[in-house]
Amino acid sequence: GQQLNQSPQSMFIQEGEDVSMNCTSSSIFNTWLWYKQDPGEGPVLLIALYKAGELTSNGRLTAQFGITRKDSFLNISASIPSDVGIYFCAGQGQGSNYKLTFGKGTLLTVNP
Amino acid sequence: GAGVSQSPSNKVTEKGKDVELRCDPISGHTALYWYRQSLGQGLEFLIYFQGNSAPDKSGLPSDRFSAERTGGSVSTLTIQRTQQEDSAVYLCASSPARGGDTQYFGPGTRLTVL
């Protein structure tokens, strides 16, 4: 089945630093999504990408849908303590209009 | 309520017992999903309900797992004869349409099998 490789697994940064994480897939996706999960909560959608090459921003977050349709990255600029959490990428593949494949997540820790 | 709710929030059970996990989706959402999240892992798709259509059960890991959705609203995930490897957070999501990007997640039920 489809698999997503998400990296890095964890990051420890200082407040104010920029962060980048990415996901790669063994197959083509039609949609890339980035979620954030806080402790004890379900994932919350941050950014959705629908076209190859698409670059989308949401405040300090920027994500891109790779040209090959097999990868995506998420950047967080000027990190703040509340950015702490687990970030997941997810992809929706060809032939499915509802099933998502999730990466294993990137645990972000921000030191104030 | 405004969001997806799940109960219980935590469940501790003994190996071999049956458990039922409940999901109340957002009112009016036609699609409902169950996922399993093991420690350090991403979300694993379990089952998908859409309106009155037959559910997609392709993600259920064994025949000990089953789910139903009554009246197109509340859903129950049942795990029979629980095993220690069933310990995980079980997340429910609902969506107003088929699109995967519009899934709204509940807080999850943390299941611990002793």
Tab-separated table of C-alpha atoms in Angstrom, chain A residues 98-99, chain B residues 32 34 44-50 53-63 65-69 77:
chain	number	residue	atom	x	y	z
A	98	TYR	CA	-11.726	9.913	1.205
A	99	LYS	CA	-8.948	7.638	2.422
B	32	LEU	CA	-17.468	9.147	9.617
B	34	TRP	CA	-12.204	5.601	12.640
B	44	GLU	CA	-3.945	4.083	10.691
B	45	PHE	CA	-7.246	4.011	8.802
B	46	LEU	CA	-9.733	1.496	10.197
B	47	ILE	CA	-13.196	2.044	8.721
B	48	TYR	CA	-15.241	4.622	6.799
B	49	PHE	CA	-18.993	5.235	6.767
B	50	GLN	CA	-20.700	7.426	4.178
B	53	SER	CA	-23.602	3.184	1.661
B	54	ALA	CA	-21.846	0.011	2.696
B	55	PRO	CA	-18.894	0.927	4.929
B	56	ASP	CA	-15.294	0.548	3.812
B	57	LYS	CA	-13.929	-1.923	6.362
B	58	SER	CA	-10.636	-2.502	4.591
B	59	GLY	CA	-8.544	-1.090	7.436
B	60	LEU	CA	-9.876	-3.262	10.243
B	61	PRO	CA	-6.873	-5.302	11.453
B	62	SER	CA	-8.759	-8.464	12.399
B	63	ASP	CA	-12.235	-9.914	12.783
B	65	PHE	CA	-12.759	-5.375	15.309
B	66	SER	CA	-16.167	-4.200	14.157
B	67	ALA	CA	-18.005	-0.920	13.917
B	68	GLU	CA	-21.502	0.242	13.285
B	69	ARG	CA	-23.182	3.536	12.717
B	77	LEU	CA	-16.234	0.690	17.486
